Short mmCIF file of C-alpha atoms in Angstrom, two decimals:
data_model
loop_
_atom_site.label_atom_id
_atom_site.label_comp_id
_atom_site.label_asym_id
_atom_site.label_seq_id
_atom_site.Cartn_x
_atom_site.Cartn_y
_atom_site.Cartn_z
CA UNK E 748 102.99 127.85 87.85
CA UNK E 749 102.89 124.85 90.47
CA UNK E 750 100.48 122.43 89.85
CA UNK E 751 98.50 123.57 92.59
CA UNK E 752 98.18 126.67 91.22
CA UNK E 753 97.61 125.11 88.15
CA UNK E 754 94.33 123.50 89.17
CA UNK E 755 93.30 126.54 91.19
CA UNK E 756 93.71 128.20 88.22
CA UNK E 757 91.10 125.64 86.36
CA UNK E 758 87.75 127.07 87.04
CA UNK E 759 85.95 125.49 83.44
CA UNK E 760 86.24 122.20 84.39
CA UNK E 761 86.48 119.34 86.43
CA UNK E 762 87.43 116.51 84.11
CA UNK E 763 90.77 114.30 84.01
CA UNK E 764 91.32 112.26 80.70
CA UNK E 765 93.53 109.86 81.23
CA UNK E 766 95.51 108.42 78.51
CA UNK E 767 96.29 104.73 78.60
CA UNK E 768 96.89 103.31 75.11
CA UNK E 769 96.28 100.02 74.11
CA UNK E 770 97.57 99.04 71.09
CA UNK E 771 95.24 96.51 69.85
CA UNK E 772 92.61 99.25 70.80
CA UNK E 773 93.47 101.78 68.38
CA UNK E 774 91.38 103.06 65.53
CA UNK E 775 91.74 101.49 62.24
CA UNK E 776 94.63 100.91 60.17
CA UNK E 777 96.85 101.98 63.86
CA UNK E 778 94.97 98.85 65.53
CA UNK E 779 98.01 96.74 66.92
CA UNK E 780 100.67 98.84 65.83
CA UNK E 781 102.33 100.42 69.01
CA UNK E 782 104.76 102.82 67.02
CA UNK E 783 101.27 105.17 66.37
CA UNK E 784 100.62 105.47 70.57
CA UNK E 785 102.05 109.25 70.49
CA UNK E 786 99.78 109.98 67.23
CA UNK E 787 96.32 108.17 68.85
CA UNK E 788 96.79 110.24 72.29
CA UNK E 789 98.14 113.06 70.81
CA UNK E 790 94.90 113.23 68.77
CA UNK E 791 93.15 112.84 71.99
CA UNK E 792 95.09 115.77 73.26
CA UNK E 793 93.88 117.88 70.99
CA UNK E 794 90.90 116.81 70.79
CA UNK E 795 89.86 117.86 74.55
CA UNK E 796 92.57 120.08 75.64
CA UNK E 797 90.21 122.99 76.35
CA UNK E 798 88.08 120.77 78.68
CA UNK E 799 89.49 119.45 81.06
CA UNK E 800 92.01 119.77 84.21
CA UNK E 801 94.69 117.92 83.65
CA UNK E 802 96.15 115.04 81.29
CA UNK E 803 97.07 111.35 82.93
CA UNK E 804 99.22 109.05 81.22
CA UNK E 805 99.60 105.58 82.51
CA UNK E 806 103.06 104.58 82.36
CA UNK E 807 102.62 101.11 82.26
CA UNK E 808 100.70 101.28 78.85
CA UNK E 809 104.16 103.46 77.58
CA UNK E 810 106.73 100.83 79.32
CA UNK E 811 104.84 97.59 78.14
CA UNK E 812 105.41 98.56 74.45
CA UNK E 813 108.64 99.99 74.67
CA UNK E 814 107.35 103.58 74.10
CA UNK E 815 108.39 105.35 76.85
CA UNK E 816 110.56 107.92 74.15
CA UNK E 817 106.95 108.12 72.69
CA UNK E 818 105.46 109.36 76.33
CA UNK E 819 108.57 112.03 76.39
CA UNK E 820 107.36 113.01 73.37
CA UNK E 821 103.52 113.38 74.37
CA UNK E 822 103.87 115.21 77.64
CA UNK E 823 106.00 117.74 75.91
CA UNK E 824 103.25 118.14 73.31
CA UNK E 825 100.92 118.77 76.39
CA UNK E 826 103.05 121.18 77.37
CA UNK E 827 103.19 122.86 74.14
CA UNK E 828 99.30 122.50 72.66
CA UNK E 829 97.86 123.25 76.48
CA UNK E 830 100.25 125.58 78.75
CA UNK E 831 98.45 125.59 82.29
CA UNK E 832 97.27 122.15 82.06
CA UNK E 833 99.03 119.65 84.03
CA UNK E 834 100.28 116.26 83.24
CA UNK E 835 100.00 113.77 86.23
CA UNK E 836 102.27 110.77 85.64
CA UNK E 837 100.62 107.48 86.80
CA UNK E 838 103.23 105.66 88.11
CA UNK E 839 102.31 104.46 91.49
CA UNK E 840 105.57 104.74 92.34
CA UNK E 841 106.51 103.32 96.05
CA UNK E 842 110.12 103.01 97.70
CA UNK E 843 112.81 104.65 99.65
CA UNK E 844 116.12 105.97 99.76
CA UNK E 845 118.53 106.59 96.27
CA UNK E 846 115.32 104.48 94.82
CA UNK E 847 113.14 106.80 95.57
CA UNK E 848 115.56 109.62 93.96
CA UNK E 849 115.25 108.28 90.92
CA UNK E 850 111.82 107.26 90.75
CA UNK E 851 111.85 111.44 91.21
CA UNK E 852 114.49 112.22 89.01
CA UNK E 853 112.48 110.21 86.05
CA UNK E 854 109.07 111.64 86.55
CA UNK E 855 110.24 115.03 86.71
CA UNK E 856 113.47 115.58 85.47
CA UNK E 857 113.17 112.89 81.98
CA UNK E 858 109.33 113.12 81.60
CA UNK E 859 109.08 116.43 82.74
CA UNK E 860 105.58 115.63 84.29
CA UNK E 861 103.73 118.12 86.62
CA UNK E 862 102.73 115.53 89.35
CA UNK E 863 103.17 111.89 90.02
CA UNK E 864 101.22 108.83 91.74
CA UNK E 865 102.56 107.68 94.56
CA UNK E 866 101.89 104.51 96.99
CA UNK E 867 102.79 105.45 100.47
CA UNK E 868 102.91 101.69 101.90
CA UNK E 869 106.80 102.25 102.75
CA UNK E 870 106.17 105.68 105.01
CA UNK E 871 107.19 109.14 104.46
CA UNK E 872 110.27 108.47 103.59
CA UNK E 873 109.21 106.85 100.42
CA UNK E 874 107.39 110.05 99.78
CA UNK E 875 109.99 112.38 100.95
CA UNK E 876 112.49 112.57 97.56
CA UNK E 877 109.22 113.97 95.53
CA UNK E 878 109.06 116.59 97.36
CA UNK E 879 112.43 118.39 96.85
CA UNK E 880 110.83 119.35 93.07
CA UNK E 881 109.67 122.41 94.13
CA UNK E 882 106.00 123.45 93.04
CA UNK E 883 105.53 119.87 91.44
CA UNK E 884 102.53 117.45 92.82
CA UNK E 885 102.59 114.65 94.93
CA UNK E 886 99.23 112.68 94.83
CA UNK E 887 99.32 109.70 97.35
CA UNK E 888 96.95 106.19 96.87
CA UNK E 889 94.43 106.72 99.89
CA UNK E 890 91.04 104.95 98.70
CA UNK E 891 91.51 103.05 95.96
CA UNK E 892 88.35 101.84 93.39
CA UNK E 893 89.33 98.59 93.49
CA UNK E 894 87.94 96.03 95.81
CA UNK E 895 91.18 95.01 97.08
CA UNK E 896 91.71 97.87 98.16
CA UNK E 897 89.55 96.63 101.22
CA UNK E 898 92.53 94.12 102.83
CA UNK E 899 94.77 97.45 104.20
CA UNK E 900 92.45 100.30 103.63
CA UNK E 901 89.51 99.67 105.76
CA UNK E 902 91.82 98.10 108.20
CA UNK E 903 91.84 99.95 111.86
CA UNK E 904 94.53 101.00 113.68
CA UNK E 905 94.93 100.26 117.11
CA UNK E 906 98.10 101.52 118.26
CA UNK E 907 96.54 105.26 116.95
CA UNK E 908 94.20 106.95 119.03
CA UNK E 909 90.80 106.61 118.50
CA UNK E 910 91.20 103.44 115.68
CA UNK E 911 91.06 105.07 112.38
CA UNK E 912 90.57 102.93 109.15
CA UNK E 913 94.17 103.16 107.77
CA UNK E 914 92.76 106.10 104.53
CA UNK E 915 91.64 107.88 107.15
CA UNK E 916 95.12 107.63 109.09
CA UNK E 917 97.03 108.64 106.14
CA UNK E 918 94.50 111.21 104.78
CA UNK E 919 94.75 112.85 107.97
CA UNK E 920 99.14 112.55 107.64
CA UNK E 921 98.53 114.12 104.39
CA UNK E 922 96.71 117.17 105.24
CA UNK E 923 99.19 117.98 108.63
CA UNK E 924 102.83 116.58 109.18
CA UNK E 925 103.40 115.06 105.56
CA UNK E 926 102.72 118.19 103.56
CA UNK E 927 105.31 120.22 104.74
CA UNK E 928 105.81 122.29 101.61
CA UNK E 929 101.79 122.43 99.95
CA UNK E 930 102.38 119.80 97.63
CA UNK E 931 100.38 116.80 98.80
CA UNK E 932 96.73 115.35 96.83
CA UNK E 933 94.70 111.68 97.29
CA UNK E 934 93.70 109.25 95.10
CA UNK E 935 89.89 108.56 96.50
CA UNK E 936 87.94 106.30 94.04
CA UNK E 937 85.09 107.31 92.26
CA UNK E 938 83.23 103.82 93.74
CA UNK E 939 83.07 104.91 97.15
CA UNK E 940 81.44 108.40 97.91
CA UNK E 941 80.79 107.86 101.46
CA UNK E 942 84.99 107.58 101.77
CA UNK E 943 85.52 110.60 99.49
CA UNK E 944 83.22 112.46 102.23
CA UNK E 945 85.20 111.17 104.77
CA UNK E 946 88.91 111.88 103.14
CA UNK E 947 87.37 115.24 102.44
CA UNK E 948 86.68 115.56 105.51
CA UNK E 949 90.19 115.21 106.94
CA UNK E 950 91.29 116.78 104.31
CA UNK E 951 90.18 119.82 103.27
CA UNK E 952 92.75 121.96 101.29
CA UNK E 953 94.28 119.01 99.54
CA UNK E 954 93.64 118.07 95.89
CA UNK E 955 91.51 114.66 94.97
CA UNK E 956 92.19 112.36 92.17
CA UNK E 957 89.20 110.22 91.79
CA UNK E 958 89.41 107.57 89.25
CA UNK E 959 86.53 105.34 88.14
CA UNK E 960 83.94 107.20 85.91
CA UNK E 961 82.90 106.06 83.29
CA UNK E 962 83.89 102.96 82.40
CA UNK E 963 84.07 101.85 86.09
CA UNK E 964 80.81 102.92 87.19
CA UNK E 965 81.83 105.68 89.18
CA UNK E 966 78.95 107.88 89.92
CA UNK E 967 80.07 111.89 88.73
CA UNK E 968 76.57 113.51 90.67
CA UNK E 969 77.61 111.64 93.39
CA UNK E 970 81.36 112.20 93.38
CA UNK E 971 80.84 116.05 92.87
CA UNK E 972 78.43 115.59 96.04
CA UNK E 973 80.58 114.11 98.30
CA UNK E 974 83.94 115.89 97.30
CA UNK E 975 82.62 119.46 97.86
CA UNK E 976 84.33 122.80 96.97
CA UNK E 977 86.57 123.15 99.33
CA UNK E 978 89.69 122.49 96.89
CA UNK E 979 90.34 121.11 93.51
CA UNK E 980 88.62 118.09 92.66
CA UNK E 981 90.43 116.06 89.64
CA UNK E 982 88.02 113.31 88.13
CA UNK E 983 89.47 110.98 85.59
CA UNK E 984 87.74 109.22 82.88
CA UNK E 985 90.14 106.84 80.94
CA UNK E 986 88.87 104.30 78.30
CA UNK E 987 85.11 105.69 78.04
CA UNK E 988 86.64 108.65 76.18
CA UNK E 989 89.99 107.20 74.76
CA UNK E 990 87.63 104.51 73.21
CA UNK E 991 84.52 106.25 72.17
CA UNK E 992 84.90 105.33 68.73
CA UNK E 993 87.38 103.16 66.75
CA UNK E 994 87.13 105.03 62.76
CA UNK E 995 88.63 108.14 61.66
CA UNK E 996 86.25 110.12 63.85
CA UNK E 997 87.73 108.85 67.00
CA UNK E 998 88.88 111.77 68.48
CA UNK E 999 85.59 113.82 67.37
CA UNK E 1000 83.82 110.61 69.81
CA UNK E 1001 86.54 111.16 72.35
CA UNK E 1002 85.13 115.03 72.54
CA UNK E 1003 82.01 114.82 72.62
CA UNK E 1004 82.05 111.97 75.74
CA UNK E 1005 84.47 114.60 77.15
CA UNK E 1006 81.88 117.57 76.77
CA UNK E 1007 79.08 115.09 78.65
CA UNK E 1008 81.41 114.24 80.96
CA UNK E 1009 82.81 117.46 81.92
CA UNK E 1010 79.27 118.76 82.23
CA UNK E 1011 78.38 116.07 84.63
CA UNK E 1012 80.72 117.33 86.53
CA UNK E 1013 79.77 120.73 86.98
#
């Protein structure tokens, strides 16, 4: 299946966990040992695979620790413990050319991920490589949680007609002449409903990644609110259930914060 199809497909649930390990974060005897990051998320895995959407491991918290044979290793466990759930590859990749080839070649071809994060600062043709993996996902940064994401995104346009805020430029790019073969989604942060309105707004068939519940403050009644129905909504919640407890219970925590946040999102 594509991974649109593989979301479509996902009617129980709303929820993203996203899987960024830190080391000195993990429970017990693994705390600080960076050689048991496949065994803590791979718990997690298991642990939730029936409730959510899809599975999002950070890169950076593989790369940092020199365990990116460890994230090989967990996406194919994904793939083997959850068939139909997709693994979305934070990577926040950005750049163009024979770069931008490789940046391709190593999200789908050595990690064997479903979809990958991409920053679209550099134009379509940063964006362009991705999309000659047929069926596989291309979510772009549009709104980002964080509150830098104020100094370009909120910015107007005035050489485009009618001065959109620069999301709302590229949400609109996004939804026409960029997704020329269905495999286009935003990142819209859980921190600013009114935006996700609007991005949904220009957007309608595209998929949403919304970071920031939980742990962020992200708001899921709200989020749900402002995102609609109109297609697949993908809402991430990272530390609040990596971290929801820290003894040999841990991934029993990690569940149940799961269950209450999947519900929330309903």
């Amino acid at each position: 299946m594509t991974f649109i199809a593989q979301l479509q497909a996902c009617s129980h649930s709303r929820l993203c966990v996203g899987l960024d390990p830190e080391p000195a974060k993990l429970p017990g005897a693994w705390a600080g040992d960076a050689s048991r990051i496949f065994d803590f998320c791979a718990a997690i895995v298991d642990a939730t695979k029936d409730l959510v959407c899809a599975f999002k491991p950070q890169i950076a918290y593989f790369a940092a620790h020199r365990a990116e044979a460890q994230l090989e290793r967990l996406i194919a466990h994904v793939h083997e413990v959850a068939p139909g759930v997709p693994v979305i590859l934070d990577a926040k990749r950005g750049d163009i050319g024979s770069t931008a080839e490789q940046y391709a070649r190593e999200a789908f071809e050595r990690y064997q991920a479903d979809a990958v994060t991409l920053s679209p600062f550099m134009g379509f043709d940063s964006v362009e490589p991705y999309l000659a993996y047929e069926g596989k996902g291309v979510i772009l940064l549009c709104r980002t949680s964080n509150p830098g994401g104020d100094d370009w995104q909120m910015q107007r346009l005035a050489d485009v007609p009618g001065q959109p805020r620069l999301f709302e430029h590229l949400a609109h790019l996004a939804e026409t002449q960029w997704n020329r073969n269905g495999q286009l989604g935003l990142v819209v942060g859980a921190t600013y409903p009114a935006e996700i309105a609007r991005v949904r707004e220009l957007a309608p068939t595209l998929p949403l990644l919304v970071p920031g519940v939980g742990a962020q403050g992200g708001d899921a009644a709200a989020v749900v609110q402002a995102a609609g129905r109109s297609a697949p909504l993908i809402v991430n919640s990272s530390r609040a259930v990596l971290y929801a407890g820290h003894g040999a219970d841990f991934a029993a925590r990690a569940r149940a914060v799961a269950e209450a946040t999947r519900a929330s999102l309903a």
